[in-house]
Short mmCIF file of C-alpha atoms in Angstrom, two decimals:
data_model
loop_
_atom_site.label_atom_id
_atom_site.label_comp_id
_atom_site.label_asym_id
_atom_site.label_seq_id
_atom_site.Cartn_x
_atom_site.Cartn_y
_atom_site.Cartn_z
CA UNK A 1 94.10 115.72 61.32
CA UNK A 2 96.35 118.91 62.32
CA UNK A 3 97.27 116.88 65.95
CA UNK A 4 97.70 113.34 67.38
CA UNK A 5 97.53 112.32 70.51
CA UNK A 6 98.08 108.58 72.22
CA UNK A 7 96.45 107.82 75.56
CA UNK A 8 97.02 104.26 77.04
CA UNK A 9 94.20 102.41 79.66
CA UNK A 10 94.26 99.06 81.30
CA UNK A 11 91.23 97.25 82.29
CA UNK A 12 90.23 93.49 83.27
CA UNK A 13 86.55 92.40 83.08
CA UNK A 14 85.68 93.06 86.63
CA UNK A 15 86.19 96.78 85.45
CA UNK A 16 85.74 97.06 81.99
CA UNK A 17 82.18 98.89 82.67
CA UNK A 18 84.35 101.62 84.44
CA UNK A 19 87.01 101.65 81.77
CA UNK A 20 84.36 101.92 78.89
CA UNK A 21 82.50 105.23 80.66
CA UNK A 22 86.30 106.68 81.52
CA UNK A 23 87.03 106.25 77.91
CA UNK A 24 83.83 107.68 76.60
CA UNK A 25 84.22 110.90 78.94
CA UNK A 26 87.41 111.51 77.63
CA UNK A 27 85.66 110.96 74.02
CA UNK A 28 82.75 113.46 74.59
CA UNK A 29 85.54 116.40 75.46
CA UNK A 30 87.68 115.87 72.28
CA UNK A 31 87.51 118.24 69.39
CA UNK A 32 87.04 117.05 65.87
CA UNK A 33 90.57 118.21 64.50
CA UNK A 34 92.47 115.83 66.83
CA UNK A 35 93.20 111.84 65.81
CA UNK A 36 93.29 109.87 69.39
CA UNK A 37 93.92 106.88 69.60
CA UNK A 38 93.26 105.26 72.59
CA UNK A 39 95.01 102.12 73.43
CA UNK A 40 93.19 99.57 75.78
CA UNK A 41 96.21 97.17 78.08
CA UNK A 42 94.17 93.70 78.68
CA UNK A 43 95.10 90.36 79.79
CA UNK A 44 92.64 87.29 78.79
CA UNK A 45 89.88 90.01 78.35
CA UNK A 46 86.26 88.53 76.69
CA UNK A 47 85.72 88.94 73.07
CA UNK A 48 82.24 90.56 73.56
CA UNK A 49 84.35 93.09 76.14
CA UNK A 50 86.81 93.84 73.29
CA UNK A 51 83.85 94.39 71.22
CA UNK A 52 82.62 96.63 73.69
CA UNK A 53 85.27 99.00 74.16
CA UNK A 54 86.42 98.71 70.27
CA UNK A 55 83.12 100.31 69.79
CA UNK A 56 83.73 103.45 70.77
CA UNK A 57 85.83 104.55 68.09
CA UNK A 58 84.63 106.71 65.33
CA UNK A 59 85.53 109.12 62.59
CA UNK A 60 88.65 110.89 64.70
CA UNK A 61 88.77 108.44 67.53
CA UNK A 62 90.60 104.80 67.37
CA UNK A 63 90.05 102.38 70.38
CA UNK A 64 92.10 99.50 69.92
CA UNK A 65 92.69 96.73 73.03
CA UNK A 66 96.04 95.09 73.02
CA UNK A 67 96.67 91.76 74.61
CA UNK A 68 100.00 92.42 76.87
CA UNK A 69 100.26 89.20 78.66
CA UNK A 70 103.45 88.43 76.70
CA UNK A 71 104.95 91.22 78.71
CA UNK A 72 103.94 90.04 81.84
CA UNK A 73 105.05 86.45 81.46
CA UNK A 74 108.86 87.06 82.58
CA UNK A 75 108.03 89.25 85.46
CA UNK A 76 106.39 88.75 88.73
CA UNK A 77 104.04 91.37 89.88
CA UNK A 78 101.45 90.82 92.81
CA UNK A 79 98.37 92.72 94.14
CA UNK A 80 98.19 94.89 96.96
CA UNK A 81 95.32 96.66 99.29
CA UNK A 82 92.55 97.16 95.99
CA UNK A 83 95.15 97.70 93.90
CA UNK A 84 95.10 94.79 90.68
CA UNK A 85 97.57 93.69 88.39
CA UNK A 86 96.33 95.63 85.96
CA UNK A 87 97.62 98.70 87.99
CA UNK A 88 101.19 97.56 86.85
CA UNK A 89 100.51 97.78 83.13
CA UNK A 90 101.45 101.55 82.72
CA UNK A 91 105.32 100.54 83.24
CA UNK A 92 105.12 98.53 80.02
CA UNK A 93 103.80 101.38 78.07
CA UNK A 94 107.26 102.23 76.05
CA UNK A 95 107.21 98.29 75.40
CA UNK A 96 104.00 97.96 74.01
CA UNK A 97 104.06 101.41 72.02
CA UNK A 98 107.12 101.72 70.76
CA UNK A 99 106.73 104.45 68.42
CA UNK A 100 104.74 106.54 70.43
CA UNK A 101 106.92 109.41 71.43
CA UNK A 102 104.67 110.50 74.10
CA UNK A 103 101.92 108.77 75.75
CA UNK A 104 99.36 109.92 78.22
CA UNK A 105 98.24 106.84 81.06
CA UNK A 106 95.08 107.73 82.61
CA UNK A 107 93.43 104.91 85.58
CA UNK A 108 89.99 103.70 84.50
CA UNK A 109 87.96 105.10 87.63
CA UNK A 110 88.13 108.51 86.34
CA UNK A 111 86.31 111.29 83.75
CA UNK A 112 87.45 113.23 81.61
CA UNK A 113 85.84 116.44 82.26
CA UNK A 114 87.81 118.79 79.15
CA UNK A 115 89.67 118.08 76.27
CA UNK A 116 93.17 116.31 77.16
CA UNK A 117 94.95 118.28 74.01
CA UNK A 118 96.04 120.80 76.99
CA UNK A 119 97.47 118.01 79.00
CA UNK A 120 98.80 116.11 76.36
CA UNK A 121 101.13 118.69 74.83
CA UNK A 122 102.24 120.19 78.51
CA UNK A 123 106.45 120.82 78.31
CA UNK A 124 107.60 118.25 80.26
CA UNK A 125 110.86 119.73 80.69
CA UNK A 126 113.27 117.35 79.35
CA UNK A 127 111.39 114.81 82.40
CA UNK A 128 110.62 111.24 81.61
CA UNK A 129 107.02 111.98 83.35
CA UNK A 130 104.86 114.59 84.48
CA UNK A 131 102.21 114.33 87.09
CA UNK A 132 100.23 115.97 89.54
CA UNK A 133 101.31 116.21 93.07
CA UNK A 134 99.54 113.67 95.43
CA UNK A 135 96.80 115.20 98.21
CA UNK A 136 99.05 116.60 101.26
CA UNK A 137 97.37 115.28 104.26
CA UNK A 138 98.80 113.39 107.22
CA UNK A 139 98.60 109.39 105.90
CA UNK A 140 100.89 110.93 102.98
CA UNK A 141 103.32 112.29 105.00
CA UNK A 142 103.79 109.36 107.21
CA UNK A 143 103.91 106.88 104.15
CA UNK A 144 106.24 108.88 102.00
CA UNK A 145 108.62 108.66 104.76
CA UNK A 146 107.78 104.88 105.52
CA UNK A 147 108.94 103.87 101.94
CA UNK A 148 112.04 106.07 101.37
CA UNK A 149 111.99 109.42 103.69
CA UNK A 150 110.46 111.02 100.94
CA UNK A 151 108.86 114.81 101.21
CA UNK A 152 105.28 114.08 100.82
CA UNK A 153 104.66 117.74 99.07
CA UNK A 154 107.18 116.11 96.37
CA UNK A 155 105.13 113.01 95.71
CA UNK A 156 102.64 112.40 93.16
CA UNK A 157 99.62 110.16 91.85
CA UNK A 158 100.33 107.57 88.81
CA UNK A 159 96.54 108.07 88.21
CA UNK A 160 97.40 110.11 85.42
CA UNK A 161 101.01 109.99 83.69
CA UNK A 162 101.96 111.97 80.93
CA UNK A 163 105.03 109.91 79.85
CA UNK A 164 107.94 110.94 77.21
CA UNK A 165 108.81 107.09 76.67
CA UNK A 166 112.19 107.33 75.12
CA UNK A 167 113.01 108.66 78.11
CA UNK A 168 111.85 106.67 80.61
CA UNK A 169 113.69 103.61 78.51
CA UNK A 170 117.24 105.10 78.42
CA UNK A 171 116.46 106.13 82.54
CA UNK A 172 115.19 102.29 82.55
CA UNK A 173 112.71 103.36 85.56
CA UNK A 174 110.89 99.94 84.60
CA UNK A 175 113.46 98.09 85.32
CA UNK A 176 114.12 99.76 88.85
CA UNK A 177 110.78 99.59 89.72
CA UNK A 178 110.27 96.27 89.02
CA UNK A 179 113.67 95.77 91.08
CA UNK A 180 112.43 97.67 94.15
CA UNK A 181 108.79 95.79 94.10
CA UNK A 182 110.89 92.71 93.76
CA UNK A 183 112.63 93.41 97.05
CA UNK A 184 109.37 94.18 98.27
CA UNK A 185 107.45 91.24 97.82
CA UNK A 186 110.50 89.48 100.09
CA UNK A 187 109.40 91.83 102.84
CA UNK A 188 107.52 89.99 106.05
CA UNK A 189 105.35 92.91 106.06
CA UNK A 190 105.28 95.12 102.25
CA UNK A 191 106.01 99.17 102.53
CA UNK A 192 105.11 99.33 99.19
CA UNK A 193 101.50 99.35 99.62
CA UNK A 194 100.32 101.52 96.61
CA UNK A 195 102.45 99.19 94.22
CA UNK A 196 104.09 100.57 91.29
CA UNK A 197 102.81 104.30 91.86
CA UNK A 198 105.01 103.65 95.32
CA UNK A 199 108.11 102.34 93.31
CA UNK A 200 107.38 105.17 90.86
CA UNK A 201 107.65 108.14 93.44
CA UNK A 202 111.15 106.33 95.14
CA UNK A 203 113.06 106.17 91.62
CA UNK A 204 111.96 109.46 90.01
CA UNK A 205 111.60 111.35 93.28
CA UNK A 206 112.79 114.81 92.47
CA UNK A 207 112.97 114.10 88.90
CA UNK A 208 109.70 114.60 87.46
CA UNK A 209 107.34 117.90 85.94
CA UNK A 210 104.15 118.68 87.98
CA UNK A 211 101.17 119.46 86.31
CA UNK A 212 98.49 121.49 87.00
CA UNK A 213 96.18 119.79 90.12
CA UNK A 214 92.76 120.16 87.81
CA UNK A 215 94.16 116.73 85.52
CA UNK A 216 94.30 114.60 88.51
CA UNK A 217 91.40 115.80 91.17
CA UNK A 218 91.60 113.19 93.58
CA UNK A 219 87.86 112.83 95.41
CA UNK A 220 88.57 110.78 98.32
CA UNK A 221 88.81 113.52 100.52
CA UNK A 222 86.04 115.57 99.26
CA UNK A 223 83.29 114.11 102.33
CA UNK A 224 86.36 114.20 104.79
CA UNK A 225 88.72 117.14 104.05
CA UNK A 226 89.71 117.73 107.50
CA UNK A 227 92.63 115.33 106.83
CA UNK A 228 93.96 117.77 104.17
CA UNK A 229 96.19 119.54 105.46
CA UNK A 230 94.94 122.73 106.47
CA UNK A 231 96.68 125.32 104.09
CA UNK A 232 95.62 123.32 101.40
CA UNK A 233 92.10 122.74 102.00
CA UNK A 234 90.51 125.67 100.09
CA UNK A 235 92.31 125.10 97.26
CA UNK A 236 91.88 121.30 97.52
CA UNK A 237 87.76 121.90 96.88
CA UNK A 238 88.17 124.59 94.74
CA UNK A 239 90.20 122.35 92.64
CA UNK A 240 87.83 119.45 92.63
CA UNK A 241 85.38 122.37 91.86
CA UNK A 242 87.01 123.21 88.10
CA UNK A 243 88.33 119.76 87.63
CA UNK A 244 89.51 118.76 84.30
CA UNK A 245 89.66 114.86 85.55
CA UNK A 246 88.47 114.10 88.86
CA UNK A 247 89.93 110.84 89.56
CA UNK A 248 88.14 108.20 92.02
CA UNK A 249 90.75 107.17 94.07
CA UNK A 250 90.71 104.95 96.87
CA UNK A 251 88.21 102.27 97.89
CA UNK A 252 84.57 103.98 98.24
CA UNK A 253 83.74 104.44 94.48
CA UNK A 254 81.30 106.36 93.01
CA UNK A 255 79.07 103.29 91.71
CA UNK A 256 79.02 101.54 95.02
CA UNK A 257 78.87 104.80 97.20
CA UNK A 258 76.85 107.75 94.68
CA UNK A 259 75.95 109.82 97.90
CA UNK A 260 79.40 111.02 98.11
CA UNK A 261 80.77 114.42 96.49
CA UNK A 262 81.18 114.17 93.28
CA UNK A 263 79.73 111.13 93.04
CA UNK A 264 76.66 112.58 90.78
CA UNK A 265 79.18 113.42 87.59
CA UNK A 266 79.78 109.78 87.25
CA UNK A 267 76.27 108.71 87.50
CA UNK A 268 75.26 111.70 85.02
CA UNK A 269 77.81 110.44 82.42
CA UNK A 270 76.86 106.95 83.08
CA UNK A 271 73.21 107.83 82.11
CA UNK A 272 74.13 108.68 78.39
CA UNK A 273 75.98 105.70 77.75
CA UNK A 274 74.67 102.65 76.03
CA UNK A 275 75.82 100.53 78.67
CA UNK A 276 73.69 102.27 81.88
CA UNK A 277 71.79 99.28 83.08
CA UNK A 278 74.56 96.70 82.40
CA UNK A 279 77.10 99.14 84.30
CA UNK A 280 73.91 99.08 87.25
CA UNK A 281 73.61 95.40 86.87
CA UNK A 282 76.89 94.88 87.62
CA UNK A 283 76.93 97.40 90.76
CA UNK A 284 74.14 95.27 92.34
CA UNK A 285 75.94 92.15 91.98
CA UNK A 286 79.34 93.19 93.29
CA UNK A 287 77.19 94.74 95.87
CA UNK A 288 77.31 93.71 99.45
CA UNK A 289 75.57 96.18 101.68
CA UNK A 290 71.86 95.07 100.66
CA UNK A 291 69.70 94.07 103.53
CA UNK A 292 67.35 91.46 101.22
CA UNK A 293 68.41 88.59 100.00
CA UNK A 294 67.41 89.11 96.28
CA UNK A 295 65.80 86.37 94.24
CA UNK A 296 67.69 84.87 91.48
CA UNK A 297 65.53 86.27 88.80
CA UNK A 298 65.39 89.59 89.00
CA UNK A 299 63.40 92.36 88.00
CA UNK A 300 65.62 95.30 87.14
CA UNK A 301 64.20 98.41 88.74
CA UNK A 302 63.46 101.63 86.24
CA UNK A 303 66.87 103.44 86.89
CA UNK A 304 66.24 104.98 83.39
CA UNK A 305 63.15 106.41 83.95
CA UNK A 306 64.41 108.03 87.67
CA UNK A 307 67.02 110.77 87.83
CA UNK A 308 69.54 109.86 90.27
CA UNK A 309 69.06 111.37 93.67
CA UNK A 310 65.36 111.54 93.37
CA UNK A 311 62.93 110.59 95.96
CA UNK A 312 61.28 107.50 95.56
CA UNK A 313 58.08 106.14 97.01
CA UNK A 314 57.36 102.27 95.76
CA UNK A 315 53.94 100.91 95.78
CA UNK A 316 53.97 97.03 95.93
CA UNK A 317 55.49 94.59 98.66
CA UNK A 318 55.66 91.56 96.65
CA UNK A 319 58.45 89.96 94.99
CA UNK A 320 59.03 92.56 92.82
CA UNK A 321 58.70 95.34 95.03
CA UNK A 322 61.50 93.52 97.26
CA UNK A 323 63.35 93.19 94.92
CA UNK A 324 63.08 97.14 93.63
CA UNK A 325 64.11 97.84 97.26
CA UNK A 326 66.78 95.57 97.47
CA UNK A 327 68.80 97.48 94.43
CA UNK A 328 67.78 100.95 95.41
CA UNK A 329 69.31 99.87 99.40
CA UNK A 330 72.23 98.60 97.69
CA UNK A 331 73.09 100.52 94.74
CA UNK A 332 71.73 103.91 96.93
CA UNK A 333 70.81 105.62 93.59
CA UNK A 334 67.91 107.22 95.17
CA UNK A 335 66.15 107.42 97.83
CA UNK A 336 63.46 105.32 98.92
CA UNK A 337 60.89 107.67 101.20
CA UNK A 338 57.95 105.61 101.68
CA UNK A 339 56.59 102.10 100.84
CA UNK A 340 53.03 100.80 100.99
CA UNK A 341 51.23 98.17 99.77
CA UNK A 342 47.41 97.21 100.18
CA UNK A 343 48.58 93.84 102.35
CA UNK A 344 50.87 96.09 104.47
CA UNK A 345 49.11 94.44 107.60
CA UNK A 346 50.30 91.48 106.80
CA UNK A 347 53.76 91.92 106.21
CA UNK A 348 56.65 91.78 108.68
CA UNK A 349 57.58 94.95 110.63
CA UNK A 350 61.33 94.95 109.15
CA UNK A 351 59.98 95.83 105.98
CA UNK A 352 58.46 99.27 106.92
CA UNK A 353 55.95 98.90 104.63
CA UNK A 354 52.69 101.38 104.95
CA UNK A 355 49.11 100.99 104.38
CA UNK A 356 48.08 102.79 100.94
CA UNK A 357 45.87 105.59 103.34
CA UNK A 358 49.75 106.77 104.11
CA UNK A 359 50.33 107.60 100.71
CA UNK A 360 51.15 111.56 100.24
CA UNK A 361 51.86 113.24 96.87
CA UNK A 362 54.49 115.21 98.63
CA UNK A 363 56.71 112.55 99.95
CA UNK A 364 58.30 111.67 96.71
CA UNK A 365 59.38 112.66 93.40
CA UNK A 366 58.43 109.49 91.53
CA UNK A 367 56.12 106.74 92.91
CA UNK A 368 57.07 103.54 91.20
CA UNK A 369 54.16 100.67 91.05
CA UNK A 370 56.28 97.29 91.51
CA UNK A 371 53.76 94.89 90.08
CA UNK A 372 53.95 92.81 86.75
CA UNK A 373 50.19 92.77 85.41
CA UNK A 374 49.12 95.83 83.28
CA UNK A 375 45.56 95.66 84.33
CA UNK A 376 47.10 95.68 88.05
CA UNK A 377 49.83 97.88 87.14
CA UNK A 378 46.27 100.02 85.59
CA UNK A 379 44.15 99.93 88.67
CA UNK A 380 46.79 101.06 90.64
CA UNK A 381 47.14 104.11 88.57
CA UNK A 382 43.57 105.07 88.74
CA UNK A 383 43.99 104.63 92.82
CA UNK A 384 46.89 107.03 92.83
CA UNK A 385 45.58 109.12 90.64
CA UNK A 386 42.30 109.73 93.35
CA UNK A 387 44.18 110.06 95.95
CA UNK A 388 46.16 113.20 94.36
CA UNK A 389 49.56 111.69 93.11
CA UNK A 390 50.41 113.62 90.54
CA UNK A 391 50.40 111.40 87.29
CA UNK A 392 53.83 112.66 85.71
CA UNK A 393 55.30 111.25 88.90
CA UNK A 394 53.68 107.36 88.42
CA UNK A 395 56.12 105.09 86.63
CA UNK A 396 55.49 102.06 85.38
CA UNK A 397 56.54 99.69 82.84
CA UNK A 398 57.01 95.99 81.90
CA UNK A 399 59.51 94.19 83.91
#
């Protein structure tokens, strides 16, 4: 290998679906004459989870998960807004690699979108870290001056951190930001509300490289960009529009909210990796927005068979069907444009469900039949089929 390159993570199980797919993105950009290794910061992470993520690795790739919680056991760190421990673990990077000279920290709700060699071997300038400048819009302004009278255009987002650690050890930024967090805790009411990126922008405010805005395309304004400020705006979407890493940021994430801009690259990676429906699973558990109460054993509705986006008609009320509209409502991976069932009569007006004379090949993409007998699952076919569904758009399969 002519190049190597170190790049650091930090997940906890909650996230370690989100980590995995941020890790493989990164993966499917590099080139084949680079060694990465990829280190994994955990804490009390599961065995089959280490498994998981160790599995990535192959012939030019290492993915190795360290155990850092003797770090953490002499400090005191605390949570704030959606912001977990683990968001901390990027301070202790010069402690747990010590003889990595440089070391690129990327967040785990992010892809990779082009090979990091670029990024990684940026001149930082004789700086202990380079970023990328945070999104100038009003709430930055106002915070940046709430935590230190800071110039918001001069403040960036730990998201991604291209750090030279030697460095940042003889500047011992760890050790003031743990200081100034410290203080913070004390506080009735905490300024620090973005944690360690907060504590990060005080002590190494004027003192850091800025990279180019396409490794660090922050999305949360893409659906409400009238709070960028408005010299920036244009180049704020163009940006996000030639993104090397567009970087989920803030509290509506892609797999709870995949309507929003942007939203679709995630779920397009997502659909290559081994670890789709467990990654969807997961979504409809965490999930809070559905409007069904969904049985305890579920059927698991055929997200790999339906592009994401499509237009979905379901035929079948039952338990099954419920439960198919239960995860499409909460996981809003498609969307659901008509329901019937031959019972519709029956069935409570709340569920909107239509008689099967309403059916109309041009309502949906895909019609999925929500029914667990083959011979039922059959007859339905044949009924589609004569009323002029088009049978590439039937799906069916065994639950």
């Amino acid at each position: 290998m002519s190049k190597q390159v170190t790049v650091a993570f930090s997940v906890n199980n909650d996230y370690v679906y989100y980590g995995y797919l941020a890790i493989y993105s990164l993966i499917k950009r590099a080139n084949s004459i680079t060694q990465y290794n990829i280190v994994v910061f955990v804490n009390n992470l599961k065995d089959k989870n280490i498994s998981l993520l160790e599995s990535l690795s192959n012939n030019n790739i290492i993915v190795e998960c360290i155990d850092i919680s003797g770090f953490l056991a002499q400090v005191h760190l605390e949570e704030s807004l959606h912001l977990s421990i683990e968001t901390y673990y990027r301070l202790f990077i010069p402690l747990v690699l010590p003889h990595a000279e440089r070391v690129l920290y990327l967040d785990s709700d992010l892809v990779v979108l082009e090979d990091i060699l670029e990024l990684y071997f940026t001149d930082m300038c004789g700086k202990a870290v380079a970023v990328v400048p945070d999104v100038f819009c009003g709430i930055l302004k106002r915070h940046s001056q709430e935590i230190g009278n800071l110039d918001y255009k001069n403040t960036f987002n730990a998201g991604v951190l291209l750090m030279d650690t030697r460095r940042f050890e003889e500047e011992h930024i760890r050790d003031k930001c743990l200081n100034l967090l410290e203080e913070d805790y004390k506080r009735k009411e905490r300024k620090l509300i973005f944690a360690d990126q907060d504590a990060l922008n005080i002590v190494l405010y004027n003192s850091v490289t800025f990279l180019d805005s396409k490794w660090n395309c922050q999305y949360q304004y893409a659906w409400r960009v009238d709070e960028v400020d408005e010299e920036y705006r244009k180049q704020y979407l163009e940006d996000l529009d030639h993104a090397a890493i567009i970087h989920y940021a803030g509290t509506n994430k892609p797999w709870m909210f995949p309507l929003l801009p942007k939203a679709d690259i995630f779920w397009n990676i997502a659909k290559e990796t081994p670890v789709f429906l467990e990654l969807l699973e997961t979504v409809i558990e965490t999930s809070k927005k559905g409007a069904m109460c969904v049985p305890r054993k579920r059927y698991l509705f055929p997200f790999e068979l339906i592009p994401y986006n499509s237009k979905v008609g379901l035929y079948g009320a039952g338990r099954i069907g419920q439960e198919f509209y239960s995860q499409i409502k909460e996981s809003m991976y498609a969307e659901i444009t008509i329901w019937v069932d031959r019972n519709a009569d029956e069935l409570a007006d709340e569920f909107n469900v239509k008689t099967i004379d309403s059916i109309d090949n041009s309502l949906f993409d895909y019609i999925v039949i929500a029914v667990k007998n083959s011979k039922a699952a059959n007859e339905i076919r044949e009924l589609l089929l004569n009323k002029g569904v088009d049978k590439r758009k039937i799906v069916w399969k065994h639950y």
